[in-house]
Amino acid sequence: MRAMSHETDDSKLIDALGGTVKVAQLCNLTTGAISQWRTNGIPKGWRSFLRLAKPKVFKAWEISKRPTSAEASHA
């Protein structure tokens, strides 16, 4: 179950960073490699790179993952 959430979160992060093509250009990788990240998860080292390269986007993405007060009260 955790892997499914991880995949979804990583895919959303890639979208927040501008999508597969933009992330591939940023990392100087192929779009195929980035597409695999959507399925397999973003490798730890690349996640750190992305956090340093795009701190504002990363922070906004982390905030968007937090449950709203209504969601938290139902937990």
PDB file of N, CA and C in Angstrom:
ATOM      1  N   MET A   1       0.827  -1.183   0.000  1.00  0.00           N
ATOM      2  CA  MET A   1       0.000   0.000   0.000  1.00  0.00           C
ATOM      3  C   MET A   1       0.877   1.255   0.000  1.00  0.00           C
ATOM      4  N   ARG A   2       1.959   1.260   0.728  1.00  0.00           N
ATOM      5  CA  ARG A   2       2.858   2.414   0.799  1.00  0.00           C
ATOM      6  C   ARG A   2       3.429   2.752  -0.574  1.00  0.00           C
ATOM      7  N   ALA A   3       3.778   1.736  -1.360  1.00  0.00           N
ATOM      8  CA  ALA A   3       4.373   1.980  -2.669  1.00  0.00           C
ATOM      9  C   ALA A   3       3.405   2.758  -3.562  1.00  0.00           C
ATOM     10  N   MET A   4       2.133   2.445  -3.511  1.00  0.00           N
ATOM     11  CA  MET A   4       1.151   3.128  -4.341  1.00  0.00           C
ATOM     12  C   MET A   4       1.128   4.614  -4.000  1.00  0.00           C
ATOM     13  N   SER A   5       1.110   4.948  -2.738  1.00  0.00           N
ATOM     14  CA  SER A   5       1.111   6.339  -2.302  1.00  0.00           C
ATOM     15  C   SER A   5       2.388   7.031  -2.761  1.00  0.00           C
ATOM     16  N   HIS A   6       3.519   6.345  -2.625  1.00  0.00           N
ATOM     17  CA  HIS A   6       4.815   6.888  -3.012  1.00  0.00           C
ATOM     18  C   HIS A   6       4.818   7.218  -4.500  1.00  0.00           C
ATOM     19  N   GLU A   7       4.318   6.299  -5.325  1.00  0.00           N
ATOM     20  CA  GLU A   7       4.265   6.520  -6.768  1.00  0.00           C
ATOM     21  C   GLU A   7       3.429   7.756  -7.086  1.00  0.00           C
ATOM     22  N   THR A   8       2.290   7.848  -6.484  1.00  0.00           N
ATOM     23  CA  THR A   8       1.396   8.971  -6.725  1.00  0.00           C
ATOM     24  C   THR A   8       2.059  10.273  -6.296  1.00  0.00           C
ATOM     25  N   ASP A   9       2.682  10.289  -5.131  1.00  0.00           N
ATOM     26  CA  ASP A   9       3.355  11.491  -4.641  1.00  0.00           C
ATOM     27  C   ASP A   9       4.483  11.905  -5.580  1.00  0.00           C
ATOM     28  N   ASP A  10       5.289  10.951  -6.034  1.00  0.00           N
ATOM     29  CA  ASP A  10       6.395  11.279  -6.925  1.00  0.00           C
ATOM     30  C   ASP A  10       5.891  11.788  -8.272  1.00  0.00           C
ATOM     31  N   SER A  11       4.839  11.198  -8.768  1.00  0.00           N
ATOM     32  CA  SER A  11       4.261  11.644 -10.031  1.00  0.00           C
ATOM     33  C   SER A  11       3.727  13.071  -9.894  1.00  0.00           C
ATOM     34  N   LYS A  12       3.093  13.363  -8.774  1.00  0.00           N
ATOM     35  CA  LYS A  12       2.590  14.718  -8.528  1.00  0.00           C
ATOM     36  C   LYS A  12       3.737  15.710  -8.388  1.00  0.00           C
ATOM     37  N   LEU A  13       4.826  15.281  -7.771  1.00  0.00           N
ATOM     38  CA  LEU A  13       5.988  16.154  -7.647  1.00  0.00           C
ATOM     39  C   LEU A  13       6.566  16.463  -9.020  1.00  0.00           C
ATOM     40  N   ILE A  14       6.677  15.461  -9.866  1.00  0.00           N
ATOM     41  CA  ILE A  14       7.183  15.679 -11.223  1.00  0.00           C
ATOM     42  C   ILE A  14       6.285  16.669 -11.955  1.00  0.00           C
ATOM     43  N   ASP A  15       4.985  16.510 -11.806  1.00  0.00           N
ATOM     44  CA  ASP A  15       4.047  17.461 -12.421  1.00  0.00           C
ATOM     45  C   ASP A  15       4.257  18.875 -11.871  1.00  0.00           C
ATOM     46  N   ALA A  16       4.432  18.990 -10.560  1.00  0.00           N
ATOM     47  CA  ALA A  16       4.635  20.298  -9.929  1.00  0.00           C
ATOM     48  C   ALA A  16       5.919  20.966 -10.420  1.00  0.00           C
ATOM     49  N   LEU A  17       6.898  20.147 -10.770  1.00  0.00           N
ATOM     50  CA  LEU A  17       8.169  20.668 -11.256  1.00  0.00           C
ATOM     51  C   LEU A  17       8.117  21.023 -12.744  1.00  0.00           C
ATOM     52  N   GLY A  18       6.976  20.794 -13.372  1.00  0.00           N
ATOM     53  CA  GLY A  18       6.829  21.177 -14.781  1.00  0.00           C
ATOM     54  C   GLY A  18       6.601  20.027 -15.729  1.00  0.00           C
ATOM     55  N   GLY A  19       6.600  18.806 -15.201  1.00  0.00           N
ATOM     56  CA  GLY A  19       6.331  17.649 -16.047  1.00  0.00           C
ATOM     57  C   GLY A  19       7.588  16.884 -16.418  1.00  0.00           C
ATOM     58  N   THR A  20       7.369  15.792 -17.104  1.00  0.00           N
ATOM     59  CA  THR A  20       8.448  14.872 -17.459  1.00  0.00           C
ATOM     60  C   THR A  20       9.552  15.551 -18.263  1.00  0.00           C
ATOM     61  N   VAL A  21       9.183  16.310 -19.287  1.00  0.00           N
ATOM     62  CA  VAL A  21      10.185  16.942 -20.159  1.00  0.00           C
ATOM     63  C   VAL A  21      11.019  17.959 -19.384  1.00  0.00           C
ATOM     64  N   LYS A  22      10.373  18.804 -18.593  1.00  0.00           N
ATOM     65  CA  LYS A  22      11.097  19.831 -17.825  1.00  0.00           C
ATOM     66  C   LYS A  22      12.053  19.208 -16.816  1.00  0.00           C
ATOM     67  N   VAL A  23      11.589  18.157 -16.124  1.00  0.00           N
ATOM     68  CA  VAL A  23      12.451  17.503 -15.130  1.00  0.00           C
ATOM     69  C   VAL A  23      13.621  16.811 -15.831  1.00  0.00           C
ATOM     70  N   ALA A  24      13.363  16.194 -16.978  1.00  0.00           N
ATOM     71  CA  ALA A  24      14.440  15.552 -17.740  1.00  0.00           C
ATOM     72  C   ALA A  24      15.499  16.575 -18.141  1.00  0.00           C
ATOM     73  N   GLN A  25      15.055  17.738 -18.601  1.00  0.00           N
ATOM     74  CA  GLN A  25      15.991  18.798 -18.986  1.00  0.00           C
ATOM     75  C   GLN A  25      16.777  19.300 -17.778  1.00  0.00           C
ATOM     76  N   LEU A  26      16.079  19.490 -16.667  1.00  0.00           N
ATOM     77  CA  LEU A  26      16.723  19.970 -15.444  1.00  0.00           C
ATOM     78  C   LEU A  26      17.812  19.007 -14.969  1.00  0.00           C
ATOM     79  N   CYS A  27      17.533  17.724 -15.070  1.00  0.00           N
ATOM     80  CA  CYS A  27      18.452  16.692 -14.574  1.00  0.00           C
ATOM     81  C   CYS A  27      19.409  16.178 -15.652  1.00  0.00           C
ATOM     82  N   ASN A  28      19.229  16.673 -16.901  1.00  0.00           N
ATOM     83  CA  ASN A  28      20.023  16.188 -18.027  1.00  0.00           C
ATOM     84  C   ASN A  28      19.888  14.668 -18.193  1.00  0.00           C
ATOM     85  N   LEU A  29      18.642  14.197 -18.094  1.00  0.00           N
ATOM     86  CA  LEU A  29      18.313  12.784 -18.268  1.00  0.00           C
ATOM     87  C   LEU A  29      17.289  12.646 -19.391  1.00  0.00           C
ATOM     88  N   THR A  30      17.000  11.427 -19.768  1.00  0.00           N
ATOM     89  CA  THR A  30      15.989  11.196 -20.798  1.00  0.00           C
ATOM     90  C   THR A  30      14.591  11.262 -20.189  1.00  0.00           C
ATOM     91  N   THR A  31      13.617  11.537 -21.040  1.00  0.00           N
ATOM     92  CA  THR A  31      12.236  11.530 -20.557  1.00  0.00           C
ATOM     93  C   THR A  31      11.838  10.127 -20.108  1.00  0.00           C
ATOM     94  N   GLY A  32      12.428   9.117 -20.714  1.00  0.00           N
ATOM     95  CA  GLY A  32      12.153   7.738 -20.299  1.00  0.00           C
ATOM     96  C   GLY A  32      12.576   7.482 -18.860  1.00  0.00           C
ATOM     97  N   ALA A  33      13.717   8.044 -18.483  1.00  0.00           N
ATOM     98  CA  ALA A  33      14.193   7.882 -17.101  1.00  0.00           C
ATOM     99  C   ALA A  33      13.221   8.526 -16.127  1.00  0.00           C
ATOM    100  N   ILE A  34      12.743   9.711 -16.473  1.00  0.00           N
ATOM    101  CA  ILE A  34      11.819  10.420 -15.585  1.00  0.00           C
ATOM    102  C   ILE A  34      10.484   9.682 -15.524  1.00  0.00           C
ATOM    103  N   SER A  35      10.044   9.143 -16.638  1.00  0.00           N
ATOM    104  CA  SER A  35       8.806   8.353 -16.647  1.00  0.00           C
ATOM    105  C   SER A  35       8.925   7.152 -15.712  1.00  0.00           C
ATOM    106  N   GLN A  36      10.091   6.558 -15.654  1.00  0.00           N
ATOM    107  CA  GLN A  36      10.303   5.435 -14.725  1.00  0.00           C
ATOM    108  C   GLN A  36      10.204   5.898 -13.279  1.00  0.00           C
ATOM    109  N   TRP A  37      10.609   7.131 -13.003  1.00  0.00           N
ATOM    110  CA  TRP A  37      10.486   7.672 -11.646  1.00  0.00           C
ATOM    111  C   TRP A  37       9.024   7.736 -11.228  1.00  0.00           C
ATOM    112  N   ARG A  38       8.147   8.005 -12.176  1.00  0.00           N
ATOM    113  CA  ARG A  38       6.715   8.059 -11.853  1.00  0.00           C
ATOM    114  C   ARG A  38       6.233   6.702 -11.344  1.00  0.00           C
ATOM    115  N   THR A  39       6.819   5.643 -11.853  1.00  0.00           N
ATOM    116  CA  THR A  39       6.427   4.278 -11.468  1.00  0.00           C
ATOM    117  C   THR A  39       7.241   3.749 -10.292  1.00  0.00           C
ATOM    118  N   ASN A  40       8.547   3.949 -10.367  1.00  0.00           N
ATOM    119  CA  ASN A  40       9.459   3.337  -9.386  1.00  0.00           C
ATOM    120  C   ASN A  40       9.838   4.251  -8.235  1.00  0.00           C
ATOM    121  N   GLY A  41       9.479   5.522  -8.333  1.00  0.00           N
ATOM    122  CA  GLY A  41       9.862   6.484  -7.309  1.00  0.00           C
ATOM    123  C   GLY A  41      11.110   7.242  -7.716  1.00  0.00           C
ATOM    124  N   ILE A  42      11.209   8.455  -7.228  1.00  0.00           N
ATOM    125  CA  ILE A  42      12.376   9.291  -7.508  1.00  0.00           C
ATOM    126  C   ILE A  42      13.523   8.815  -6.619  1.00  0.00           C
ATOM    127  N   PRO A  43      14.678   8.485  -7.226  1.00  0.00           N
ATOM    128  CA  PRO A  43      15.820   8.056  -6.406  1.00  0.00           C
ATOM    129  C   PRO A  43      16.208   9.136  -5.396  1.00  0.00           C
ATOM    130  N   LYS A  44      16.686   8.676  -4.254  1.00  0.00           N
ATOM    131  CA  LYS A  44      16.999   9.559  -3.134  1.00  0.00           C
ATOM    132  C   LYS A  44      17.926  10.723  -3.525  1.00  0.00           C
ATOM    133  N   GLY A  45      18.986  10.427  -4.259  1.00  0.00           N
ATOM    134  CA  GLY A  45      19.935  11.469  -4.654  1.00  0.00           C
ATOM    135  C   GLY A  45      19.312  12.510  -5.570  1.00  0.00           C
ATOM    136  N   TRP A  46      18.472  12.052  -6.480  1.00  0.00           N
ATOM    137  CA  TRP A  46      17.793  12.979  -7.387  1.00  0.00           C
ATOM    138  C   TRP A  46      16.742  13.795  -6.647  1.00  0.00           C
ATOM    139  N   ARG A  47      16.099  13.206  -5.668  1.00  0.00           N
ATOM    140  CA  ARG A  47      15.128  13.955  -4.868  1.00  0.00           C
ATOM    141  C   ARG A  47      15.847  15.102  -4.140  1.00  0.00           C
ATOM    142  N   SER A  48      17.022  14.836  -3.613  1.00  0.00           N
ATOM    143  CA  SER A  48      17.811  15.884  -2.948  1.00  0.00           C
ATOM    144  C   SER A  48      18.216  16.968  -3.949  1.00  0.00           C
ATOM    145  N   PHE A  49      18.619  16.555  -5.146  1.00  0.00           N
ATOM    146  CA  PHE A  49      18.978  17.507  -6.191  1.00  0.00           C
ATOM    147  C   PHE A  49      17.792  18.406  -6.533  1.00  0.00           C
ATOM    148  N   LEU A  50      16.633  17.804  -6.724  1.00  0.00           N
ATOM    149  CA  LEU A  50      15.439  18.571  -7.074  1.00  0.00           C
ATOM    150  C   LEU A  50      15.051  19.537  -5.965  1.00  0.00           C
ATOM    151  N   ARG A  51      15.196  19.097  -4.713  1.00  0.00           N
ATOM    152  CA  ARG A  51      14.892  19.974  -3.574  1.00  0.00           C
ATOM    153  C   ARG A  51      15.809  21.205  -3.582  1.00  0.00           C
ATOM    154  N   LEU A  52      17.082  21.014  -3.918  1.00  0.00           N
ATOM    155  CA  LEU A  52      18.030  22.128  -3.974  1.00  0.00           C
ATOM    156  C   LEU A  52      17.824  22.990  -5.220  1.00  0.00           C
ATOM    157  N   ALA A  53      17.471  22.355  -6.340  1.00  0.00           N
ATOM    158  CA  ALA A  53      17.317  23.080  -7.597  1.00  0.00           C
ATOM    159  C   ALA A  53      16.038  23.915  -7.636  1.00  0.00           C
ATOM    160  N   LYS A  54      14.984  23.412  -7.018  1.00  0.00           N
ATOM    161  CA  LYS A  54      13.671  24.077  -7.067  1.00  0.00           C
ATOM    162  C   LYS A  54      13.044  24.127  -5.676  1.00  0.00           C
ATOM    163  N   PRO A  55      13.664  24.821  -4.728  1.00  0.00           N
ATOM    164  CA  PRO A  55      13.172  24.790  -3.346  1.00  0.00           C
ATOM    165  C   PRO A  55      11.750  25.321  -3.177  1.00  0.00           C
ATOM    166  N   LYS A  56      11.380  26.353  -3.920  1.00  0.00           N
ATOM    167  CA  LYS A  56      10.026  26.911  -3.774  1.00  0.00           C
ATOM    168  C   LYS A  56       8.967  25.924  -4.248  1.00  0.00           C
ATOM    169  N   VAL A  57       9.226  25.278  -5.381  1.00  0.00           N
ATOM    170  CA  VAL A  57       8.277  24.283  -5.901  1.00  0.00           C
ATOM    171  C   VAL A  57       8.181  23.114  -4.937  1.00  0.00           C
ATOM    172  N   PHE A  58       9.322  22.659  -4.433  1.00  0.00           N
ATOM    173  CA  PHE A  58       9.351  21.521  -3.519  1.00  0.00           C
ATOM    174  C   PHE A  58       8.569  21.843  -2.247  1.00  0.00           C
ATOM    175  N   LYS A  59       8.769  23.045  -1.710  1.00  0.00           N
ATOM    176  CA  LYS A  59       8.070  23.439  -0.479  1.00  0.00           C
ATOM    177  C   LYS A  59       6.560  23.511  -0.713  1.00  0.00           C
ATOM    178  N   ALA A  60       6.147  24.102  -1.834  1.00  0.00           N
ATOM    179  CA  ALA A  60       4.720  24.184  -2.152  1.00  0.00           C
ATOM    180  C   ALA A  60       4.116  22.791  -2.300  1.00  0.00           C
ATOM    181  N   TRP A  61       4.857  21.885  -2.912  1.00  0.00           N
ATOM    182  CA  TRP A  61       4.389  20.508  -3.079  1.00  0.00           C
ATOM    183  C   TRP A  61       4.240  19.826  -1.712  1.00  0.00           C
ATOM    184  N   GLU A  62       5.202  20.011  -0.822  1.00  0.00           N
ATOM    185  CA  GLU A  62       5.118  19.412   0.513  1.00  0.00           C
ATOM    186  C   GLU A  62       3.926  19.963   1.282  1.00  0.00           C
ATOM    187  N   ILE A  63       3.673  21.262   1.165  1.00  0.00           N
ATOM    188  CA  ILE A  63       2.519  21.870   1.840  1.00  0.00           C
ATOM    189  C   ILE A  63       1.223  21.303   1.292  1.00  0.00           C
ATOM    190  N   SER A  64       1.168  21.097  -0.016  1.00  0.00           N
ATOM    191  CA  SER A  64      -0.056  20.567  -0.634  1.00  0.00           C
ATOM    192  C   SER A  64      -0.361  19.141  -0.191  1.00  0.00           C
ATOM    193  N   LYS A  65       0.645  18.411   0.277  1.00  0.00           N
ATOM    194  CA  LYS A  65       0.444  17.036   0.743  1.00  0.00           C
ATOM    195  C   LYS A  65      -0.155  16.974   2.143  1.00  0.00           C
ATOM    196  N   ARG A  66      -0.049  18.052   2.894  1.00  0.00           N
ATOM    197  CA  ARG A  66      -0.552  18.053   4.274  1.00  0.00           C
ATOM    198  C   ARG A  66      -2.071  17.949   4.274  1.00  0.00           C
ATOM    199  N   PRO A  67      -2.616  17.194   5.212  1.00  0.00           N
ATOM    200  CA  PRO A  67      -4.085  17.105   5.275  1.00  0.00           C
ATOM    201  C   PRO A  67      -4.678  18.443   5.686  1.00  0.00           C
ATOM    202  N   THR A  68      -5.835  18.738   5.150  1.00  0.00           N
ATOM    203  CA  THR A  68      -6.537  19.949   5.561  1.00  0.00           C
ATOM    204  C   THR A  68      -7.082  19.733   6.975  1.00  0.00           C
ATOM    205  N   SER A  69      -7.517  20.784   7.616  1.00  0.00           N
ATOM    206  CA  SER A  69      -8.034  20.635   8.982  1.00  0.00           C
ATOM    207  C   SER A  69      -9.242  19.725   9.002  1.00  0.00           C
ATOM    208  N   ALA A  70     -10.076  19.752   7.957  1.00  0.00           N
ATOM    209  CA  ALA A  70     -11.257  18.868   7.894  1.00  0.00           C
ATOM    210  C   ALA A  70     -10.816  17.408   7.769  1.00  0.00           C
ATOM    211  N   GLU A  71      -9.778  17.151   6.940  1.00  0.00           N
ATOM    212  CA  GLU A  71      -9.281  15.782   6.795  1.00  0.00           C
ATOM    213  C   GLU A  71      -8.652  15.296   8.094  1.00  0.00           C
ATOM    214  N   ALA A  72      -7.921  16.161   8.766  1.00  0.00           N
ATOM    215  CA  ALA A  72      -7.256  15.773  10.013  1.00  0.00           C
ATOM    216  C   ALA A  72      -8.272  15.443  11.101  1.00  0.00           C
ATOM    217  N   SER A  73      -9.393  16.139  11.117  1.00  0.00           N
ATOM    218  CA  SER A  73     -10.383  15.896  12.167  1.00  0.00           C
ATOM    219  C   SER A  73     -11.118  14.574  11.963  1.00  0.00           C
ATOM    220  N   HIS A  74     -11.104  14.041  10.753  1.00  0.00           N
ATOM    221  CA  HIS A  74     -11.743  12.754  10.471  1.00  0.00           C
ATOM    222  C   HIS A  74     -10.799  11.578  10.695  1.00  0.00           C
ATOM    223  N   ALA A  75      -9.533  11.849  10.927  1.00  0.00           N
ATOM    224  CA  ALA A  75      -8.554  10.775  11.105  1.00  0.00           C
ATOM    225  C   ALA A  75      -8.654  10.134  12.456  1.00  0.00           C
TER     226      ALA A  75
END
